Amino acid sequence: MTDLSEQQIIRRKKLDKLKLLGINPYPSEEYEVTTTICNIRKNFTEKETISISIAGRLMRLRILGKASFGEIKDHTGCMQIYFTQDYLSSNQIRKEDAYNIFLKKLVDIGDIIGIKGILFKTKMGELTIHVLQFTLLSKSIRPLPQVKMDKNKKIYDAFSNTEQRYRMRYVDLIVNDHVKEIFLKRARIIQKIRNFLDKKGYIEVDTPILQSIPGGAIARPFETYHNTLGIPLYLRIANELYLKRLIIGGFHGVYEFSRNFRNEGMDRIHNPEFTVLELYVAYKDYYWMMNFTEKLVKCICNKFQKKENNHINFKIPFPRIPILDSIKKYTGFDIKEMGKKELRKVCNKLHIEENITMSKAKLIENIFEEKCEKNYINPTFIIDYPVEMSPLTKRHRDKENLSERFELIINGQEIANAYSELNDPIDQLDRLREQMKLSEKKDESISIDQDFIRALEFGMPPTAGIGIGIDRLVMLLTQKKSIQEVLLFPQMRPDKRVKK
């Protein structure tokens, strides 16, 4: 035990003492839970004696001779508990020894216990459980960080180190109540979106995460190998091409909450794995999708938007601004007729990263992201991207060299990306080949999903598609500036202090 802290050694000794007393610190039997702390607070009445049985984590403990106080926390909240030497019993040990376990400090903050008792209010008016029987359900052999407050309930000693919080999210959730609320809200947002789409008659589906060709977007994939098939496989960078196959197969509208993986950089709005809602609806176009998106976003944001976030106006219709007009407004450069060489000069003048390997599409994207995107706080559709930026999108029906694509920007961040989906198999193959020439991979059999082209040759109806970044939407609605705050387990470098 040389690598253990003093507190860990002490707690392991307590574990041994409990076992010597005949107490199993990790019992197998089911523990009956009849209510929750939230329900107790809602339904309490002083007119009747209420017996309850709950379980949770011991968060506070104060031994005061023959009577003691503590605090128990379940998944719905915290409540004060009170127990005395005369009335406390345990189903794990003799009644006369039950209170001694606390006197000998064999029970610690962080232990998970079950308690049975009755409710009452103290002289100070605090709702409390008088514990008549307790059961040790799980001994904690590593101490929790102690969150302390002053008399004004202001936290001054908290588990707040960002790296520690992300590495040990389980501890973060135990001691920082507000963190759990983020993820409960995330779950409700996803459920609200799912209900909205289900009511429209669209079908939720699953598509492969392991793919033989990383298609549907331009990104570096994570690679693996399938031993039985003897082939390389890739974690998906997008699920778009599979959902389009389902539209070809006869589904009218399909959607998926897709976990995608991209082996690229990390920053406050990018994580190697992330969640996107992808939706495809047959016989629609990007004008229809803009109207649909307005209704969906307004529905979600009106329900979950924080009062402090009300500087964002979700009134519809949202403005619709061509991307090249936006660039001209915020940079002063009209780039409509510019080629790659001229765009690189513009980037240099604007102090934007560029190099000879960057495509025209990448240069335009960099200019917009650096100089324009941050200016759109209220929901705004940025529309009509150059064809070079949109290889899976239909050419614009009225505007030469542009495509029927939009991005939804809110609070200076891209939230959604949508197209009138390209369904011409010949044009699609030509554009994928052009895209391949600009990429690192020159082998067409690896870079182009020929089966998707074959599927298109059977005929895909006119289709509108959209991808909505769930992580960024949750960031917006919880007012978090980092994507790591809305991911339960964000990707991090291995902790060198933890032995393998």
Short mmCIF file of C-alpha atoms in Angstrom, two decimals:
data_model
loop_
_atom_site.label_atom_id
_atom_site.label_comp_id
_atom_site.label_asym_id
_atom_site.label_seq_id
_atom_site.Cartn_x
_atom_site.Cartn_y
_atom_site.Cartn_z
CA MET A 1 0.00 0.00 0.00
CA THR A 2 3.00 2.29 -0.46
CA ASP A 3 1.32 4.23 -3.28
CA LEU A 4 -1.75 5.04 -1.18
CA SER A 5 -2.35 8.31 0.62
CA GLU A 6 -2.70 8.39 4.39
CA GLN A 7 -6.46 8.79 4.09
CA GLN A 8 -6.74 5.84 1.69
CA ILE A 9 -4.75 3.64 4.08
CA ILE A 10 -6.99 4.67 6.99
CA ARG A 11 -10.14 3.89 5.04
CA ARG A 12 -8.86 0.46 4.01
CA LYS A 13 -8.19 -0.32 7.66
CA LYS A 14 -11.77 0.71 8.43
CA LEU A 15 -12.90 -1.66 5.70
CA ASP A 16 -11.09 -4.52 7.43
CA LYS A 17 -12.60 -3.61 10.80
CA LEU A 18 -16.11 -3.63 9.35
CA LYS A 19 -15.51 -7.10 7.93
CA LEU A 20 -14.28 -8.31 11.34
CA LEU A 21 -17.57 -7.07 12.82
CA GLY A 22 -19.42 -9.26 10.32
CA ILE A 23 -20.53 -6.41 8.05
CA ASN A 24 -20.26 -6.96 4.29
CA PRO A 25 -19.26 -3.49 3.00
CA TYR A 26 -20.55 -4.41 -0.49
CA PRO A 27 -23.73 -6.49 0.01
CA SER A 28 -25.41 -8.23 -2.93
CA GLU A 29 -29.03 -8.05 -1.77
CA GLU A 30 -31.50 -5.63 -3.31
CA TYR A 31 -32.19 -2.61 -1.11
CA GLU A 32 -35.80 -1.44 -1.13
CA VAL A 33 -36.13 2.23 -2.02
CA THR A 34 -39.68 3.51 -1.58
CA THR A 35 -39.26 7.17 -2.53
CA THR A 36 -36.82 9.93 -3.43
CA ILE A 37 -35.71 13.06 -1.62
CA CYS A 38 -37.47 15.18 -4.22
CA ASN A 39 -40.75 13.35 -3.63
CA ILE A 40 -40.30 13.60 0.15
CA ARG A 41 -40.03 17.39 -0.07
CA LYS A 42 -43.04 17.64 -2.38
CA ASN A 43 -45.36 15.43 -0.37
CA PHE A 44 -44.39 16.05 3.26
CA THR A 45 -47.18 16.90 5.68
CA GLU A 46 -46.96 17.25 9.46
CA LYS A 47 -50.45 15.79 9.89
CA GLU A 48 -49.29 12.18 9.59
CA THR A 49 -46.26 10.07 10.44
CA ILE A 50 -44.50 9.11 7.23
CA SER A 51 -42.12 6.15 7.12
CA ILE A 52 -39.63 6.10 4.29
CA SER A 53 -36.80 3.99 2.91
CA ILE A 54 -34.20 5.65 0.73
CA ALA A 55 -30.59 5.15 -0.34
CA GLY A 56 -27.81 7.53 -1.27
CA ARG A 57 -24.37 8.89 -0.52
CA LEU A 58 -23.44 10.27 2.89
CA MET A 59 -22.31 13.86 2.24
CA ARG A 60 -22.01 15.24 5.76
CA LEU A 61 -21.59 13.69 9.19
CA ARG A 62 -21.41 15.31 12.63
CA ILE A 63 -21.17 13.00 15.67
CA LEU A 64 -22.54 14.69 18.80
CA GLY A 65 -22.33 12.08 21.55
CA LYS A 66 -25.55 10.08 21.74
CA ALA A 67 -27.25 12.02 18.92
CA SER A 68 -25.78 12.87 15.54
CA PHE A 69 -26.63 14.64 12.27
CA GLY A 70 -25.65 14.07 8.70
CA GLU A 71 -26.75 14.63 5.13
CA ILE A 72 -27.70 12.03 2.53
CA LYS A 73 -27.77 12.66 -1.22
CA ASP A 74 -29.70 10.64 -3.80
CA HIS A 75 -30.14 11.32 -7.51
CA THR A 76 -32.79 13.97 -6.80
CA GLY A 77 -31.25 16.04 -4.01
CA CYS A 78 -29.95 16.22 -0.43
CA MET A 79 -31.64 15.92 2.96
CA GLN A 80 -30.61 16.13 6.57
CA ILE A 81 -30.63 12.93 8.62
CA TYR A 82 -30.71 12.49 12.40
CA PHE A 83 -29.92 9.36 14.41
CA THR A 84 -29.51 8.50 18.08
CA GLN A 85 -27.85 5.78 20.11
CA ASP A 86 -31.13 4.62 21.64
CA TYR A 87 -33.12 4.17 18.44
CA LEU A 88 -30.60 3.30 15.72
CA SER A 89 -30.42 -0.28 14.47
CA SER A 90 -28.87 -2.09 11.53
CA ASN A 91 -29.77 -5.25 9.65
CA GLN A 92 -26.02 -5.97 9.38
CA ILE A 93 -25.06 -5.93 13.07
CA ARG A 94 -26.54 -6.17 16.57
CA LYS A 95 -28.68 -3.18 17.61
CA GLU A 96 -26.46 -2.35 20.57
CA ASP A 97 -23.45 -2.05 18.23
CA ALA A 98 -25.14 -0.06 15.45
CA TYR A 99 -24.39 3.42 16.80
CA ASN A 100 -20.85 2.40 17.81
CA ILE A 101 -19.95 2.08 14.13
CA PHE A 102 -20.43 5.84 13.89
CA LEU A 103 -18.73 6.56 17.22
CA LYS A 104 -15.70 4.58 16.05
CA LYS A 105 -15.79 6.56 12.78
CA LEU A 106 -16.05 3.41 10.64
CA VAL A 107 -18.62 5.20 8.48
CA ASP A 108 -17.24 8.02 6.32
CA ILE A 109 -18.42 10.83 4.11
CA GLY A 110 -18.77 9.33 0.65
CA ASP A 111 -20.12 5.97 1.84
CA ILE A 112 -23.34 4.82 0.19
CA ILE A 113 -25.98 3.85 2.73
CA GLY A 114 -29.60 2.81 2.91
CA ILE A 115 -31.78 4.27 5.64
CA LYS A 116 -35.26 3.62 6.98
CA GLY A 117 -36.95 6.11 9.25
CA ILE A 118 -39.62 8.73 9.79
CA LEU A 119 -39.86 12.37 8.74
CA PHE A 120 -39.99 15.36 11.06
CA LYS A 121 -39.09 19.02 11.14
CA THR A 122 -36.42 20.36 13.46
CA LYS A 123 -36.93 23.42 15.67
CA MET A 124 -35.18 25.38 12.89
CA GLY A 125 -37.83 24.18 10.45
CA GLU A 126 -35.54 21.86 8.45
CA LEU A 127 -37.12 18.72 7.06
CA THR A 128 -35.15 15.77 8.46
CA ILE A 129 -35.20 11.98 8.44
CA HIS A 130 -35.01 10.35 11.86
CA VAL A 131 -33.00 7.23 10.99
CA LEU A 132 -34.20 4.08 12.74
CA GLN A 133 -32.24 1.57 10.65
CA PHE A 134 -29.25 1.90 8.39
CA THR A 135 -27.46 -0.43 5.95
CA LEU A 136 -23.97 0.08 4.58
CA LEU A 137 -24.32 -0.51 0.83
CA SER A 138 -20.90 0.52 -0.46
CA LYS A 139 -17.81 1.62 1.46
CA SER A 140 -15.90 4.50 -0.12
CA ILE A 141 -12.18 3.87 0.30
CA ARG A 142 -11.10 7.10 -1.37
CA PRO A 143 -12.14 10.40 0.28
CA LEU A 144 -14.24 12.93 -1.62
CA PRO A 145 -12.95 16.47 -2.08
CA GLN A 146 -14.76 18.59 0.47
CA VAL A 147 -16.73 21.50 -0.94
CA LYS A 148 -16.87 24.13 1.78
CA MET A 149 -19.00 27.25 2.09
CA ASP A 150 -18.98 30.30 4.28
CA LYS A 151 -22.02 31.48 6.24
CA ASN A 152 -23.39 33.21 3.12
CA LYS A 153 -23.33 29.89 1.21
CA LYS A 154 -20.50 31.16 -0.97
CA ILE A 155 -18.24 28.34 -2.14
CA TYR A 156 -14.59 28.94 -1.31
CA ASP A 157 -13.06 25.47 -1.47
CA ALA A 158 -14.43 23.43 -4.38
CA PHE A 159 -13.53 20.67 -6.78
CA SER A 160 -12.97 23.21 -9.55
CA ASN A 161 -9.72 22.32 -11.31
CA THR A 162 -10.80 21.95 -14.95
CA GLU A 163 -8.51 19.07 -15.83
CA GLN A 164 -9.42 17.14 -12.69
CA ARG A 165 -13.12 17.69 -13.29
CA TYR A 166 -12.94 16.29 -16.85
CA ARG A 167 -10.73 13.35 -15.85
CA MET A 168 -12.85 12.43 -12.85
CA ARG A 169 -16.32 13.35 -14.05
CA TYR A 170 -17.76 10.89 -11.53
CA VAL A 171 -16.37 13.03 -8.69
CA ASP A 172 -17.43 16.22 -10.47
CA LEU A 173 -21.01 14.92 -10.58
CA ILE A 174 -20.96 13.96 -6.89
CA VAL A 175 -19.72 17.26 -5.47
CA ASN A 176 -20.82 19.85 -8.05
CA ASP A 177 -24.60 19.70 -8.34
CA HIS A 178 -24.79 22.18 -11.23
CA VAL A 179 -22.79 19.80 -13.47
CA LYS A 180 -25.46 17.11 -13.32
CA GLU A 181 -28.03 19.71 -14.39
CA ILE A 182 -26.12 20.28 -17.64
CA PHE A 183 -26.44 16.65 -18.63
CA LEU A 184 -30.03 16.32 -17.51
CA LYS A 185 -30.78 19.32 -19.72
CA ARG A 186 -28.84 17.74 -22.59
CA ALA A 187 -30.98 14.61 -22.31
CA ARG A 188 -34.19 16.69 -22.32
CA ILE A 189 -33.05 18.68 -25.37
CA ILE A 190 -32.39 15.48 -27.33
CA GLN A 191 -35.74 14.03 -26.25
CA LYS A 192 -37.54 17.22 -27.32
CA ILE A 193 -35.92 17.05 -30.77
CA ARG A 194 -36.79 13.36 -31.06
CA ASN A 195 -40.44 14.05 -30.17
CA PHE A 196 -40.58 16.91 -32.69
CA LEU A 197 -39.29 14.68 -35.50
CA ASP A 198 -41.39 11.67 -34.52
CA LYS A 199 -44.55 13.78 -34.69
CA LYS A 200 -43.64 14.65 -38.28
CA GLY A 201 -43.57 10.95 -39.10
CA TYR A 202 -39.80 10.69 -39.61
CA ILE A 203 -38.10 7.44 -38.63
CA GLU A 204 -35.10 7.15 -36.31
CA VAL A 205 -32.51 4.72 -37.69
CA ASP A 206 -29.02 3.38 -36.99
CA THR A 207 -26.21 3.36 -39.54
CA PRO A 208 -22.72 1.82 -39.34
CA ILE A 209 -20.04 3.41 -37.19
CA LEU A 210 -17.38 1.16 -38.72
CA GLN A 211 -17.13 1.99 -42.42
CA SER A 212 -14.93 0.66 -45.18
CA ILE A 213 -14.70 4.12 -46.78
CA PRO A 214 -14.73 7.31 -44.69
CA GLY A 215 -17.29 9.33 -46.65
CA GLY A 216 -19.84 12.10 -46.29
CA ALA A 217 -17.39 14.82 -45.22
CA ILE A 218 -13.80 15.95 -45.57
CA ALA A 219 -11.89 14.93 -42.45
CA ARG A 220 -9.09 12.68 -41.26
CA PRO A 221 -10.56 9.41 -39.93
CA PHE A 222 -9.56 7.08 -37.13
CA GLU A 223 -8.37 3.80 -38.62
CA THR A 224 -8.73 0.24 -37.35
CA TYR A 225 -8.61 -3.29 -38.78
CA HIS A 226 -11.16 -6.10 -38.93
CA ASN A 227 -9.35 -9.39 -38.30
CA THR A 228 -12.09 -11.71 -39.62
CA LEU A 229 -12.77 -9.78 -42.82
CA GLY A 230 -9.11 -8.92 -43.26
CA ILE A 231 -9.83 -5.32 -44.23
CA PRO A 232 -9.08 -1.85 -42.85
CA LEU A 233 -12.07 -0.01 -41.40
CA TYR A 234 -12.65 3.57 -40.30
CA LEU A 235 -14.71 5.15 -37.54
CA ARG A 236 -17.29 7.23 -39.36
CA ILE A 237 -16.65 10.89 -39.95
CA ALA A 238 -20.28 11.28 -41.07
CA ASN A 239 -23.36 9.12 -41.61
CA GLU A 240 -24.76 11.13 -44.52
CA LEU A 241 -24.23 8.64 -47.34
CA TYR A 242 -25.96 5.81 -45.48
CA LEU A 243 -29.02 7.92 -44.68
CA LYS A 244 -29.28 8.88 -48.35
CA ARG A 245 -29.21 5.18 -49.23
CA LEU A 246 -32.33 4.81 -47.08
CA ILE A 247 -34.07 7.64 -48.94
CA ILE A 248 -33.18 5.84 -52.19
CA GLY A 249 -34.60 2.66 -50.67
CA GLY A 250 -37.99 4.28 -50.15
CA PHE A 251 -38.00 5.90 -46.70
CA HIS A 252 -39.67 9.32 -46.78
CA GLY A 253 -37.82 10.88 -43.85
CA VAL A 254 -35.04 9.44 -41.67
CA TYR A 255 -32.92 10.79 -38.85
CA GLU A 256 -30.12 9.64 -36.56
CA PHE A 257 -28.35 11.02 -33.51
CA SER A 258 -24.94 10.12 -34.86
CA ARG A 259 -21.68 9.73 -32.93
CA ASN A 260 -18.99 10.86 -35.37
CA PHE A 261 -15.22 10.68 -35.05
CA ARG A 262 -12.57 12.92 -36.61
CA ASN A 263 -8.85 12.50 -36.03
CA GLU A 264 -8.11 16.20 -36.06
CA GLY A 265 -7.43 19.16 -33.79
CA MET A 266 -9.06 19.85 -30.43
CA ASP A 267 -10.17 23.20 -29.06
CA ARG A 268 -13.07 24.70 -27.14
CA ILE A 269 -15.61 23.83 -29.88
CA HIS A 270 -14.03 20.64 -31.30
CA ASN A 271 -13.70 17.17 -29.77
CA PRO A 272 -12.50 14.03 -31.62
CA GLU A 273 -15.92 12.42 -31.04
CA PHE A 274 -19.10 14.43 -31.17
CA THR A 275 -22.85 14.08 -31.69
CA VAL A 276 -24.76 15.31 -34.72
CA LEU A 277 -28.44 15.02 -35.57
CA GLU A 278 -28.73 14.16 -39.27
CA LEU A 279 -32.15 14.44 -40.95
CA TYR A 280 -33.09 13.70 -44.58
CA VAL A 281 -36.55 14.29 -46.07
CA ALA A 282 -37.56 13.29 -49.59
CA TYR A 283 -39.13 15.71 -52.10
CA LYS A 284 -37.91 18.80 -50.24
CA ASP A 285 -35.21 21.42 -50.88
CA TYR A 286 -33.06 23.76 -48.86
CA TYR A 287 -35.71 26.51 -48.84
CA TRP A 288 -38.12 24.07 -47.16
CA MET A 289 -35.36 22.98 -44.78
CA MET A 290 -34.73 26.58 -43.72
CA ASN A 291 -38.40 26.99 -42.80
CA PHE A 292 -38.39 23.63 -41.00
CA THR A 293 -35.19 24.49 -39.11
CA GLU A 294 -36.64 27.80 -37.92
CA LYS A 295 -39.58 25.99 -36.35
CA LEU A 296 -37.42 23.29 -34.79
CA VAL A 297 -34.84 25.70 -33.34
CA LYS A 298 -37.47 28.10 -32.03
CA CYS A 299 -39.33 25.20 -30.39
CA ILE A 300 -36.16 23.95 -28.66
CA CYS A 301 -34.67 27.30 -27.73
CA ASN A 302 -37.90 28.82 -26.41
CA LYS A 303 -38.21 25.88 -24.01
CA PHE A 304 -34.60 25.62 -22.87
CA GLN A 305 -33.10 29.08 -23.35
CA LYS A 306 -31.82 30.59 -20.10
CA LYS A 307 -33.14 33.98 -19.04
CA GLU A 308 -29.56 35.28 -19.01
CA ASN A 309 -29.30 34.26 -22.67
CA ASN A 310 -32.25 36.35 -23.79
CA HIS A 311 -30.02 38.75 -25.70
CA ILE A 312 -30.48 36.21 -28.52
CA ASN A 313 -33.71 36.78 -30.42
CA PHE A 314 -35.24 33.62 -31.91
CA LYS A 315 -38.00 35.44 -33.75
CA ILE A 316 -38.65 33.95 -37.17
CA PRO A 317 -37.96 34.28 -40.03
CA PHE A 318 -34.21 34.24 -39.49
CA PRO A 319 -32.15 36.50 -41.81
CA ARG A 320 -30.76 34.79 -44.95
CA ILE A 321 -27.41 36.17 -46.07
CA PRO A 322 -25.27 34.85 -48.98
CA ILE A 323 -21.81 33.90 -47.73
CA LEU A 324 -19.98 35.99 -50.33
CA ASP A 325 -22.04 39.07 -49.36
CA SER A 326 -21.13 38.46 -45.72
CA ILE A 327 -17.43 38.29 -46.57
CA LYS A 328 -17.64 41.52 -48.56
CA LYS A 329 -19.43 43.27 -45.69
CA TYR A 330 -16.96 42.29 -42.97
CA THR A 331 -13.69 42.31 -44.94
CA GLY A 332 -14.28 44.79 -47.74
CA PHE A 333 -13.18 42.22 -50.34
CA ASP A 334 -15.46 41.05 -53.16
CA ILE A 335 -14.18 37.52 -53.77
CA LYS A 336 -16.90 36.32 -56.17
CA GLU A 337 -14.60 36.08 -59.17
CA MET A 338 -11.36 35.29 -57.33
CA GLY A 339 -9.26 32.20 -57.88
CA LYS A 340 -7.01 30.44 -55.40
CA LYS A 341 -4.02 32.73 -55.95
CA GLU A 342 -6.04 35.89 -55.36
CA LEU A 343 -7.73 34.39 -52.29
CA ARG A 344 -4.34 33.65 -50.75
CA LYS A 345 -3.40 37.31 -51.18
CA VAL A 346 -6.64 38.33 -49.45
CA CYS A 347 -5.84 35.98 -46.56
CA ASN A 348 -2.39 37.54 -46.22
CA LYS A 349 -3.88 41.03 -46.10
CA LEU A 350 -6.38 39.92 -43.47
CA HIS A 351 -3.71 38.04 -41.46
CA ILE A 352 -5.52 34.73 -41.93
CA GLU A 353 -3.66 31.43 -42.08
CA GLU A 354 -3.08 30.13 -45.62
CA ASN A 355 -0.66 27.95 -47.55
CA ILE A 356 -0.25 26.59 -51.04
CA THR A 357 -1.87 23.25 -50.15
CA MET A 358 -5.20 24.85 -49.21
CA SER A 359 -8.02 24.57 -51.72
CA LYS A 360 -10.18 27.48 -52.82
CA ALA A 361 -12.96 26.09 -50.62
CA LYS A 362 -10.70 25.99 -47.56
CA LEU A 363 -9.48 29.55 -48.10
CA ILE A 364 -13.05 30.90 -48.33
CA GLU A 365 -14.01 28.90 -45.26
CA ASN A 366 -11.09 30.35 -43.29
CA ILE A 367 -11.98 33.92 -44.26
CA PHE A 368 -15.61 33.48 -43.22
CA GLU A 369 -14.80 31.76 -39.92
CA GLU A 370 -12.14 34.30 -38.94
CA LYS A 371 -13.84 37.55 -39.99
CA CYS A 372 -17.59 36.97 -40.32
CA GLU A 373 -18.99 34.16 -38.20
CA LYS A 374 -18.53 35.89 -34.82
CA ASN A 375 -20.77 38.77 -35.92
CA TYR A 376 -23.95 36.70 -36.10
CA ILE A 377 -25.45 36.51 -32.60
CA ASN A 378 -29.13 36.14 -33.48
CA PRO A 379 -29.95 33.04 -35.56
CA THR A 380 -28.88 33.70 -39.16
CA PHE A 381 -28.84 31.50 -42.26
CA ILE A 382 -25.64 31.91 -44.26
CA ILE A 383 -26.64 30.68 -47.72
CA ASP A 384 -25.49 29.96 -51.28
CA TYR A 385 -21.97 28.62 -50.85
CA PRO A 386 -19.62 28.31 -53.84
CA VAL A 387 -19.86 24.89 -55.51
CA GLU A 388 -16.24 24.14 -54.55
CA MET A 389 -17.23 24.24 -50.87
CA SER A 390 -20.13 21.82 -51.26
CA PRO A 391 -19.36 18.60 -53.17
CA LEU A 392 -22.54 16.82 -52.01
CA THR A 393 -24.88 19.73 -52.77
CA LYS A 394 -27.01 20.60 -55.78
CA ARG A 395 -25.90 23.49 -57.93
CA HIS A 396 -28.05 26.55 -57.37
CA ARG A 397 -31.05 26.64 -59.69
CA ASP A 398 -30.69 30.41 -60.32
CA LYS A 399 -27.13 31.43 -59.37
CA GLU A 400 -24.11 30.34 -61.37
CA ASN A 401 -21.19 28.63 -59.55
CA LEU A 402 -23.14 28.56 -56.28
CA SER A 403 -24.84 25.69 -54.44
CA GLU A 404 -28.10 25.30 -52.52
CA ARG A 405 -26.54 25.12 -49.09
CA PHE A 406 -26.96 26.98 -45.82
CA GLU A 407 -25.37 27.05 -42.40
CA LEU A 408 -27.22 28.24 -39.32
CA ILE A 409 -25.10 30.54 -37.14
CA ILE A 410 -26.16 31.40 -33.59
CA ASN A 411 -24.09 33.33 -31.05
CA GLY A 412 -21.15 33.36 -33.43
CA GLN A 413 -21.01 29.58 -33.94
CA GLU A 414 -22.13 27.19 -36.65
CA ILE A 415 -25.03 25.12 -35.28
CA ALA A 416 -26.29 23.43 -38.45
CA ASN A 417 -25.32 22.68 -42.04
CA ALA A 418 -27.89 21.79 -44.72
CA TYR A 419 -28.26 21.15 -48.46
CA SER A 420 -30.53 20.48 -51.33
CA GLU A 421 -28.88 17.07 -51.72
CA LEU A 422 -27.12 16.31 -54.99
CA ASN A 423 -28.93 13.38 -56.65
CA ASP A 424 -27.29 13.43 -60.12
CA PRO A 425 -24.94 10.39 -60.01
CA ILE A 426 -22.74 11.59 -62.89
CA ASP A 427 -22.25 15.09 -61.44
CA GLN A 428 -21.70 13.55 -57.99
CA LEU A 429 -18.94 11.22 -59.24
CA ASP A 430 -17.23 14.06 -61.10
CA ARG A 431 -17.25 16.26 -58.00
CA LEU A 432 -15.96 13.51 -55.74
CA ARG A 433 -13.13 12.89 -58.19
CA GLU A 434 -12.31 16.60 -58.16
CA GLN A 435 -12.38 16.56 -54.37
CA MET A 436 -10.09 13.53 -54.35
CA LYS A 437 -7.49 15.38 -56.43
CA LEU A 438 -7.26 17.99 -53.68
CA SER A 439 -6.93 15.43 -50.89
CA GLU A 440 -3.96 13.41 -49.67
CA LYS A 441 -5.43 10.15 -51.02
CA LYS A 442 -5.26 9.66 -54.77
CA ASP A 443 -6.61 6.09 -54.90
CA GLU A 444 -10.21 6.35 -56.16
CA SER A 445 -11.13 2.92 -54.78
CA ILE A 446 -10.29 4.16 -51.27
CA SER A 447 -11.50 7.76 -51.49
CA ILE A 448 -14.81 7.39 -53.35
CA ASP A 449 -17.76 5.35 -52.11
CA GLN A 450 -18.61 3.57 -55.36
CA ASP A 451 -21.53 1.76 -53.75
CA PHE A 452 -23.09 5.15 -52.93
CA ILE A 453 -22.68 6.19 -56.56
CA ARG A 454 -24.31 2.91 -57.62
CA ALA A 455 -27.18 3.63 -55.23
CA LEU A 456 -27.65 7.10 -56.76
CA GLU A 457 -27.82 5.50 -60.21
CA PHE A 458 -31.02 3.75 -59.14
CA GLY A 459 -32.49 7.23 -58.54
CA MET A 460 -32.76 9.34 -55.41
CA PRO A 461 -35.75 11.69 -55.12
CA PRO A 462 -35.10 15.40 -54.59
CA THR A 463 -34.06 15.53 -50.93
CA ALA A 464 -33.27 18.08 -48.26
CA GLY A 465 -30.74 17.14 -45.58
CA ILE A 466 -29.41 18.80 -42.45
CA GLY A 467 -26.85 18.12 -39.74
CA ILE A 468 -27.31 19.86 -36.37
CA GLY A 469 -24.42 19.86 -33.91
CA ILE A 470 -25.97 18.63 -30.66
CA ASP A 471 -22.94 19.46 -28.53
CA ARG A 472 -22.87 23.07 -29.74
CA LEU A 473 -26.63 23.41 -29.34
CA VAL A 474 -26.30 22.26 -25.73
CA MET A 475 -23.41 24.71 -25.24
CA LEU A 476 -25.69 27.49 -26.46
CA LEU A 477 -28.58 26.52 -24.20
CA THR A 478 -26.44 26.00 -21.08
CA GLN A 479 -24.20 29.00 -21.75
CA LYS A 480 -21.01 26.96 -21.75
CA LYS A 481 -18.01 28.21 -23.69
CA SER A 482 -16.24 24.86 -23.98
CA ILE A 483 -17.51 21.68 -25.63
CA GLN A 484 -15.80 19.68 -22.87
CA GLU A 485 -18.33 21.11 -20.40
CA VAL A 486 -21.23 19.42 -22.22
CA LEU A 487 -19.52 16.05 -22.80
CA LEU A 488 -19.63 13.61 -19.92
CA PHE A 489 -16.23 12.17 -20.78
CA PRO A 490 -14.25 14.49 -23.09
CA GLN A 491 -11.14 13.10 -24.73
CA MET A 492 -7.90 13.89 -22.87
CA ARG A 493 -4.29 12.78 -22.75
CA PRO A 494 -3.71 9.81 -20.42
CA ASP A 495 -3.14 10.75 -16.80
CA LYS A 496 0.50 9.84 -16.13
CA ARG A 497 -0.23 9.65 -12.41
CA VAL A 498 -2.58 6.69 -12.90
CA LYS A 499 -0.78 3.36 -13.24
CA LYS A 500 -1.91 1.09 -16.06
#
